[in-house]
Coordinates of C-alpha atoms and ligand atoms in Angstrom, one line a residue:
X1 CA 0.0 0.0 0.0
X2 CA 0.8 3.4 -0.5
X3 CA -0.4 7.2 0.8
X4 CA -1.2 9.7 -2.1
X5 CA -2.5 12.9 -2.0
X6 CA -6.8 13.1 -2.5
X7 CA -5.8 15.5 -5.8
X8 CA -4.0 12.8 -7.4
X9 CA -7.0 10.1 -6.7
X10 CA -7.9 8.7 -10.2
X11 CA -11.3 6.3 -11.0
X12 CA -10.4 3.0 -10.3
X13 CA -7.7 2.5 -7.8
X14 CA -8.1 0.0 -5.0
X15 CA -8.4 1.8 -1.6
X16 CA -6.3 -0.2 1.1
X17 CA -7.6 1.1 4.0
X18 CA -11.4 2.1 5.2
X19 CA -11.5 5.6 5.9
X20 CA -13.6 5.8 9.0
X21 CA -15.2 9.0 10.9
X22 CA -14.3 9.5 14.6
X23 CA -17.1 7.4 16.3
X24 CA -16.1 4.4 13.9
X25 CA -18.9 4.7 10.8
X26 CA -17.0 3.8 7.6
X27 CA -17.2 6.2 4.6
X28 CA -15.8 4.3 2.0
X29 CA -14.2 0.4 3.1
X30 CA -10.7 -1.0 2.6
X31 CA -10.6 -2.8 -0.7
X32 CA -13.6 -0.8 -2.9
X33 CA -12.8 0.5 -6.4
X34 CA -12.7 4.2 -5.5
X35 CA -15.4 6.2 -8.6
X36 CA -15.3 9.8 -9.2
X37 CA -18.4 10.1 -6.9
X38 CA -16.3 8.2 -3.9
X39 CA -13.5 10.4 -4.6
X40 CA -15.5 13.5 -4.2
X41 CA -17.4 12.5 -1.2
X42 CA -14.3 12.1 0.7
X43 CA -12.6 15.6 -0.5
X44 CA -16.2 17.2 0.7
X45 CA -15.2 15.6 4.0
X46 CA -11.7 17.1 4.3
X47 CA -9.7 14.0 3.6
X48 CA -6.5 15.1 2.1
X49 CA -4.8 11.4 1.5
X50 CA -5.5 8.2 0.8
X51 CA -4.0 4.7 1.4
X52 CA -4.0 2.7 -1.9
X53 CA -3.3 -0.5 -3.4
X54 CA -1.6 -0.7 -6.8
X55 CA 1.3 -2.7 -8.7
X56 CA 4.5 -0.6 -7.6
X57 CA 2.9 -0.6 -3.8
X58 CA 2.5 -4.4 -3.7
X59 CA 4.4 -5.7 -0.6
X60 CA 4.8 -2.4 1.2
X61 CA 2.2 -3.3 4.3
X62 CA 1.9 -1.0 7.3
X63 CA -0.4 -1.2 10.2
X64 CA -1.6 1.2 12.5
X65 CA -0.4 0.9 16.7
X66 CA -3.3 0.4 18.1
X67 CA -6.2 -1.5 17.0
X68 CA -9.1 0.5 15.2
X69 CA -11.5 -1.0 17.9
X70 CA -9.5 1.1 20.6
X71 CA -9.1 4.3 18.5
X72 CA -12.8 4.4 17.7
X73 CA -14.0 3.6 21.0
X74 CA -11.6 6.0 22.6
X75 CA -12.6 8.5 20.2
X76 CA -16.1 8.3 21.3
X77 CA -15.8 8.0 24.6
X78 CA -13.7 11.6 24.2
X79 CA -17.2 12.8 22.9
X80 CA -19.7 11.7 25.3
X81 CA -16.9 13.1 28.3
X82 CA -17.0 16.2 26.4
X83 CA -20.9 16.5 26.1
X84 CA -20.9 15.7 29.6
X85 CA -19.2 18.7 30.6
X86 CA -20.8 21.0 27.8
X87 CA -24.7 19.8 29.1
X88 CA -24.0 19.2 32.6
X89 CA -20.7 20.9 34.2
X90 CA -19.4 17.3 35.0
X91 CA -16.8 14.5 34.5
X92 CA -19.0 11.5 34.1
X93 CA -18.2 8.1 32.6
X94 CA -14.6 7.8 34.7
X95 CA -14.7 3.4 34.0
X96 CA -14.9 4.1 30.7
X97 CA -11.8 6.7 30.7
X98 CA -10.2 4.3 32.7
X99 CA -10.9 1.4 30.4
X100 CA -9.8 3.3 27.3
X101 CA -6.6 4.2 28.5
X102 CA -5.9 0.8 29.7
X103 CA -6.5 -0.5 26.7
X104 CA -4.4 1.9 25.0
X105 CA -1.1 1.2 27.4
X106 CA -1.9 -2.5 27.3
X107 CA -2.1 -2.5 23.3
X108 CA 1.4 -0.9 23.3
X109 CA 3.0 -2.6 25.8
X110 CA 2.2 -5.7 24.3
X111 CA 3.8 -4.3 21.0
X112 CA 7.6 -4.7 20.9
X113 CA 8.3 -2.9 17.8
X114 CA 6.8 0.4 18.7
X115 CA 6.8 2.9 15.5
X116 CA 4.5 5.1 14.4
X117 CA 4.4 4.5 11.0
X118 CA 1.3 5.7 9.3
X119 CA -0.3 9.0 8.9
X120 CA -3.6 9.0 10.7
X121 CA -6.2 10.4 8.0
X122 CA -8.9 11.7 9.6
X123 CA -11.9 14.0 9.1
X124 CA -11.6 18.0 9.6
X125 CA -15.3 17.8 11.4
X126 CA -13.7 14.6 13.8
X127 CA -10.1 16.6 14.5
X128 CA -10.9 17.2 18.3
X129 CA -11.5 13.3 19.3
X130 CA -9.0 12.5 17.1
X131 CA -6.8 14.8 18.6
X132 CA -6.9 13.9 22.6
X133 CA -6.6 10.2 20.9
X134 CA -3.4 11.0 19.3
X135 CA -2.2 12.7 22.2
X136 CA -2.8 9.7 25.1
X137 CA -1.2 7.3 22.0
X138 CA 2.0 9.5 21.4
X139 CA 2.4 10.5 25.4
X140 CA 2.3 6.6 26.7
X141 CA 4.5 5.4 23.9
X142 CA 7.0 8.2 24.8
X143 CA 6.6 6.9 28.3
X144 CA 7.2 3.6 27.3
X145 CA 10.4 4.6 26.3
X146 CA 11.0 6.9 29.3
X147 CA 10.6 3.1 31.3
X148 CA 8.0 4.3 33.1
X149 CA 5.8 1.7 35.1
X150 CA 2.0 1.1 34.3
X151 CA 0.7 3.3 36.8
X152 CA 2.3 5.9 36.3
X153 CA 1.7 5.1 31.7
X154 CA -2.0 5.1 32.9
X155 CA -2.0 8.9 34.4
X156 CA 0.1 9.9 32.1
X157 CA -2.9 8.6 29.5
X158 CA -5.4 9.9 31.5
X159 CA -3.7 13.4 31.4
X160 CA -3.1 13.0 27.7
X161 CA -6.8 12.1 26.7
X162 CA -8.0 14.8 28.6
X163 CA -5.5 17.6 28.6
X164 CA -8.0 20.0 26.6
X165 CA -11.3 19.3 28.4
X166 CA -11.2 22.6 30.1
X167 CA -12.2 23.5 26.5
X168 CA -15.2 22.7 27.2
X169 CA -16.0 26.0 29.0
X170 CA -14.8 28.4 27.0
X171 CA -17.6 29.3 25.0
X172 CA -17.9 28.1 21.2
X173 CA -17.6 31.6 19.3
X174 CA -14.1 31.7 20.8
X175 CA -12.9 28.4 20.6
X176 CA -13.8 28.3 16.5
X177 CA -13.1 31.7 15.9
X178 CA -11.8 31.6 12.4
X179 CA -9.7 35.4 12.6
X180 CA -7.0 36.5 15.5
X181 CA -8.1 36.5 18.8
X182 CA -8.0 39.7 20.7
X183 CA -6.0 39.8 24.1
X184 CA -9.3 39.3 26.1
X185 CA -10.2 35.7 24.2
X186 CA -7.0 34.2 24.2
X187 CA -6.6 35.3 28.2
X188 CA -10.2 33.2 28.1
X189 CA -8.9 31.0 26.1
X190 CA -5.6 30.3 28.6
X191 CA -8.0 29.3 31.4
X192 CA -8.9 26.3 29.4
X193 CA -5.7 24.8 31.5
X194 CA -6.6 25.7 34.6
X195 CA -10.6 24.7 34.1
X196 CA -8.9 21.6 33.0
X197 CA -7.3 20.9 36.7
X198 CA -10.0 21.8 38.8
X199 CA -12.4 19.6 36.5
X200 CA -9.9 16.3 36.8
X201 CA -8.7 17.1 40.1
X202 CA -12.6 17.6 42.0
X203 CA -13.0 14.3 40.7
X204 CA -12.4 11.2 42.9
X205 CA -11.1 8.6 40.8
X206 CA -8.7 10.6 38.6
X207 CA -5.6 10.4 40.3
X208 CA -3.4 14.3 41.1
X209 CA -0.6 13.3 38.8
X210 CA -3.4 14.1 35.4
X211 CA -4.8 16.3 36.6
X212 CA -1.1 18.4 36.9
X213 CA -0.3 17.1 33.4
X214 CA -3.3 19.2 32.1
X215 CA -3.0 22.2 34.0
X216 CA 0.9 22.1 32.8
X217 CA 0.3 20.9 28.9
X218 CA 1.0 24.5 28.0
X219 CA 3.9 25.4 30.2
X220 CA 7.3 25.9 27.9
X221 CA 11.0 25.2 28.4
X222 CA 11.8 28.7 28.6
X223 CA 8.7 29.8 30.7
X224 CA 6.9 31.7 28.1
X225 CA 4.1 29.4 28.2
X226 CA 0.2 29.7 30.3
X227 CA -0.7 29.7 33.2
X228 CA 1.8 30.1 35.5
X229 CA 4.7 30.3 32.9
X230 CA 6.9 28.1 35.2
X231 CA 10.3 26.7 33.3
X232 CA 11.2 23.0 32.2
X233 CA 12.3 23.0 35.2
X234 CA 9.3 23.3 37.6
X235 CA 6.8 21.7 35.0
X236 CA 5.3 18.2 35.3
X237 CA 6.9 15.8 33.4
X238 CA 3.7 14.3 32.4
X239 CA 2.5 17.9 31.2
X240 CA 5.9 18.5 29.1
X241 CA 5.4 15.3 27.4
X242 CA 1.6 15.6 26.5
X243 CA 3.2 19.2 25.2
X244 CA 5.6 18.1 22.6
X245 CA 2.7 15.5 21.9
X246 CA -0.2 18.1 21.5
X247 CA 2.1 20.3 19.4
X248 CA 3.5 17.5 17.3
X249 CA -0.1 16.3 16.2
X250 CA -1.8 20.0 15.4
X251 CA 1.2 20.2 13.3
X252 CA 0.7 17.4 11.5
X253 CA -3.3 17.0 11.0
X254 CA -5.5 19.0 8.1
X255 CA -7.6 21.8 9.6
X256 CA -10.3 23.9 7.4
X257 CA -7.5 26.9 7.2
X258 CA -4.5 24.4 6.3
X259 CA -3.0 21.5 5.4
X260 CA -1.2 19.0 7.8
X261 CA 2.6 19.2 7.9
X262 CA 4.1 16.1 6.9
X263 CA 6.3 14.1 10.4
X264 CA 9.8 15.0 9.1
X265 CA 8.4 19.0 9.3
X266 CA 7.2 18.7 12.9
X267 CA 10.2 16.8 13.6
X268 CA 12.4 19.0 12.7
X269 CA 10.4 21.8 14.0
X270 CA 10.4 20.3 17.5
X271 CA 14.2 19.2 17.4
X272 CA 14.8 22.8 16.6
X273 CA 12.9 24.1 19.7
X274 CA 14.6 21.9 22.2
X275 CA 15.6 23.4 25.6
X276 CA 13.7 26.6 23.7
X277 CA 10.0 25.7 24.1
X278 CA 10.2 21.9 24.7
X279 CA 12.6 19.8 27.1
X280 CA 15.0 18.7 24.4
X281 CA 16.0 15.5 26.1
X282 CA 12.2 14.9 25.7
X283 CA 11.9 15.8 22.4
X284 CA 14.6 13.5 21.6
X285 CA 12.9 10.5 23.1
X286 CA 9.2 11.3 20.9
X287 CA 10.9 11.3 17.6
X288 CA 12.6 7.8 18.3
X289 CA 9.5 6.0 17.9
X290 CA 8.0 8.5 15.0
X291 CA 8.8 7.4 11.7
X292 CA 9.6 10.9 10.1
X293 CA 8.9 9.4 6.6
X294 CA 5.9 6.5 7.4
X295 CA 6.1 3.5 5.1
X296 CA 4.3 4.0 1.9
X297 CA 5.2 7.9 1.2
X298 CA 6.5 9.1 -1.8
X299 CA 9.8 10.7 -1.8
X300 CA 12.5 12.0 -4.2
X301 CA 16.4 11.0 -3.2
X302 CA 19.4 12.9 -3.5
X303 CA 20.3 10.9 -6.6
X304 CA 17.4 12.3 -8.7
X305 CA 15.5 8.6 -8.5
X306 CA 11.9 8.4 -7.0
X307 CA 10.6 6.1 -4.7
X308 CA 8.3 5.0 -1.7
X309 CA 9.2 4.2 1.7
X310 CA 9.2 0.7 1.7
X311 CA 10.4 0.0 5.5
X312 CA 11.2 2.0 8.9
X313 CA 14.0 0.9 11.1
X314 CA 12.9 1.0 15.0
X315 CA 15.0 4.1 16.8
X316 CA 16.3 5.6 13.2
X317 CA 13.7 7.7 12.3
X318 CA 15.1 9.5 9.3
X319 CA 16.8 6.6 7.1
X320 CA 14.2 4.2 5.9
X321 CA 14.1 1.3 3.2
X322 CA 13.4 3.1 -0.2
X323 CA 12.1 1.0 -3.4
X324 CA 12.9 3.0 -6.0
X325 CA 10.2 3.5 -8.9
X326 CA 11.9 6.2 -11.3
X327 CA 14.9 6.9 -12.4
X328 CA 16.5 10.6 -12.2
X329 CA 14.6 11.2 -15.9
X330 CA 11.2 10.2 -14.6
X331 CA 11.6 6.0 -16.3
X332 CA 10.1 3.7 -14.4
X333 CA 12.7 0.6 -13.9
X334 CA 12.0 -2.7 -15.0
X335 CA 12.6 -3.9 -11.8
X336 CA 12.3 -1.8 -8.2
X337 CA 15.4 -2.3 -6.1
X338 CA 15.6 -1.6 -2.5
X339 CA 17.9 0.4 -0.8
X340 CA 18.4 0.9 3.3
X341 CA 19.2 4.6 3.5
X342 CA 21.1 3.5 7.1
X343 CA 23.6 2.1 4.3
X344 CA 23.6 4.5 2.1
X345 CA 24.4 7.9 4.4
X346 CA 26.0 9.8 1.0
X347 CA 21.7 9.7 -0.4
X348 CA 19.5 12.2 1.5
X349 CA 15.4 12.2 0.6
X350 CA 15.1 15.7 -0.4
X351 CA 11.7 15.8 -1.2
X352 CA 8.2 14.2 0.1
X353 CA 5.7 14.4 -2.5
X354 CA 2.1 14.0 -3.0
X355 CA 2.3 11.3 -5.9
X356 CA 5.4 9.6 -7.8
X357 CA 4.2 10.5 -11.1
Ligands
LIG1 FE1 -4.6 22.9 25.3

């Protein structure tokens, strides 16, 4: 399989994965012959790229980290927490927070070759629950590999999946705003942290340590962050992780005013604000398990040839497996060789692209 762009969806390719709204309701499934009509449906939905199936693709197989059972049931569990708060002012439903998070650490945990190695393609009307999804995901694998125990993966999850649910009283207008904010709304806007503490922390079963991690999840390494602006120092671990996490997944999902960055741009974006906004040492230890270039991406070496990503290597996030497709004059090869970029440190990818052709 392979990602392309939605503009460069022709009639009659083979999708190879379903493309699925946030509560689990498939749009289109895994295997249909996409038609013009399928193709438009999913652009009026804001999906910007596909997984597909095709002759050059054949072999390249990647799999998502945690099972789409979990994401969707997370996802909707995020929704009816959030309602809850919206309609009635409370945190109900803590046995299912529980149980989603548990299912998330013990779905990692049980995976010993942790890499994120897909882009998640999601709806622009479903971004929020997909959001605090990707954010408990990427915060307790980058706890995994801090070595931290279960307890302390499962309030760091907690934390994670509801680090923005103070959001849920700052009214709507502000919140979707489309222009700049003026100094009064974001000041509203900043309180979303501390609303956030007092809503996790009044509550019984959710244990001090996630409730911290949300009031903290906008704190930054050099103490220009909300609300207390307190240094890398002074801020919750927990709360500078689910930071780098939040950031790193708003960077790299569509919204209605933009286009997601691709992982090698956050990357390098967050690699080049450690010890500045983010705790580098941190930020080191999230991009080991991102695959900056996931497996089936287009890409365009140093050499001129063109190729997809054809396999990551755990802990080397920027050198993957490359079949090459084209040569430097755009000619497909008869056959597609493979070449391990970890080998090969002279070649570079310069270029992600949307399509090979
Ligand atoms: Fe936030």
């Amino acid at each position: 399989m392979r990602r392309i762009g939605i503009n460069q969806a022709k009639p009659g390719i083979k999708l190879a994965r379903s493309v699925i709204n946030a509560t689990g309701n498939v749009l289109v499934r895994q295997g249909v012959t996409l038609t013009s009509r399928y193709i438009e449906r999913l652009r009026e939905k804001g999906i910007s790229q596909l997984y597909i199936e095709d002759d050059i693709s054949e072999g390249i197989e990647t799999e998502d980290l945690i099972s789409d059972e979990t994401r969707y049931y997370t996802q909707s569990v995020v929704k009816e927490v959030m309602n809850d708060i919206l309609w009635q002012n409370r945190l109900n439903r803590v046995p299912e927070i529980t149980k989603v998070v548990n299912n998330i650490v013990d779905e990692l945990l049980s995976n010993d070759n942790i890499l994120v190695n897909m882009k998640d393609i999601r709806m622009i009307d479903d971004y929020t629950f997909g959001h605090c999804t990707n954010v408990c995901i990427l915060s307790v694998i980058t706890g995994i590999e801090l070595g931290y125990n279960e307890l302390r993966l499962r309030d760091l999850g907690v934390g994670a999946l509801l680090h923005d649910i103070g959001k849920m009283r700052i009214p709507k207008h502000i919140l979707q705003k489309p222009g700049r904010l003026t100094s009064e709304e974001y000041e509203q806007v900043k309180q979303h942290t501390i609303y956030g503490f007092e809503i996790l922390k009044d509550c019984d079963d959710i244990r001090a340590p996630a409730a911290n991690a949300a009031l903290g999840h906008h704190e930054r390494f050099n103490g220009t962050g909300y609300p207390r602006g307190l240094t890398g120092e002074d801020t919750h671990e927990y709360a500078k992780v689910i930071a780098i996490a939040d950031v790193y997944d708003a960077m790299t999902s569509d919204r209605v005013y933009r286009m997601g960055m691709e992982p090698y741009e956050a990357g390098s974006y967050l690699t080049s604000m450690g010890d500045i906004l983010f705790d580098s040492e941190l930020v080191n230890t999230f991009i080991k398990n991102i695959a900056l270039y996931p497996v089936g991406s287009s890409v365009i070496l140093s050499t001129g040839e063109k190729g997809l990503v054809s396999k990551n290597h755990g802990h080397h996030p920027n050198r993957p497996t490359i079949r090459i497709i084209y040569d430097p004059y755009g000619e497909k090869y008869d056959t597609y060789r493979e070449i391990n970029l970890a080998e090969w440190p002279e070649i570079t990818i310069t270029q992600i692209c949307e399509d090979l052709n």
